[in-house]
XYZ file of C-alpha atoms in Angstrom:
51
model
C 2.553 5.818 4.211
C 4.656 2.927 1.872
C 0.555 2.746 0.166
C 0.407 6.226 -0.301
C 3.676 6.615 -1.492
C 3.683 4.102 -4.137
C -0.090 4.266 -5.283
C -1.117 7.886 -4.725
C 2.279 9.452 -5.799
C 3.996 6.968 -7.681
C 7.157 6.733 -5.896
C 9.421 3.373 -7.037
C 10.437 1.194 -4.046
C 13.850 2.403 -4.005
C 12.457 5.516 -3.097
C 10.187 4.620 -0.432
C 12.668 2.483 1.490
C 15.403 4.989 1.592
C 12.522 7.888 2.874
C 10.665 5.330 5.111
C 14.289 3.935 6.577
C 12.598 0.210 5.705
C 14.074 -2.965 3.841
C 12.682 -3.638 0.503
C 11.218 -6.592 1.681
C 9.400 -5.175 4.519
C 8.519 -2.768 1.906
C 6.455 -5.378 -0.469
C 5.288 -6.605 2.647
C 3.518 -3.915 4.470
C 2.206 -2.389 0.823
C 0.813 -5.493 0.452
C -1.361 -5.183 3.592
C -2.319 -2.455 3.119
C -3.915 -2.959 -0.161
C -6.040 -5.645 1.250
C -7.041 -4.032 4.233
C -8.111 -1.324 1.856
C -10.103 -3.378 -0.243
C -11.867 -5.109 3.122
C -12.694 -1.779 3.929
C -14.191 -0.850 0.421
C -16.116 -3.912 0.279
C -17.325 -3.662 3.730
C -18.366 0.187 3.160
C -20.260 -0.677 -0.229
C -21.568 -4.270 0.495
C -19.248 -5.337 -2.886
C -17.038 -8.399 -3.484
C -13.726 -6.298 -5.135
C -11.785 -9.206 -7.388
């Protein structure tokens, strides 16, 4: 959801902490995973090595 939020529809972290009832910190955090589990998941799909 917080990847989707900021990425896809360009919500500011304000935003998605007040909707998501999360700490900006926790925030940061979780987008954060979920960007690299993301890009493991591209490269794994397509056999690349994503900077």
């Amino acid at each position: 959801m917080v990847l989707q939020r900021r990425d896809i529809q360009q919500y500011d972290f304000e935003a998605i902490e007040r909707i998501l009832d999360m700490k900006a910190t926790a925030v940061r955090v979780t987008l954060s995973r979920a960007r690299k589990m993301l890009k493991e998941k591209i490269e794994e799909k397509y056999q690349i090595d994503i900077a």
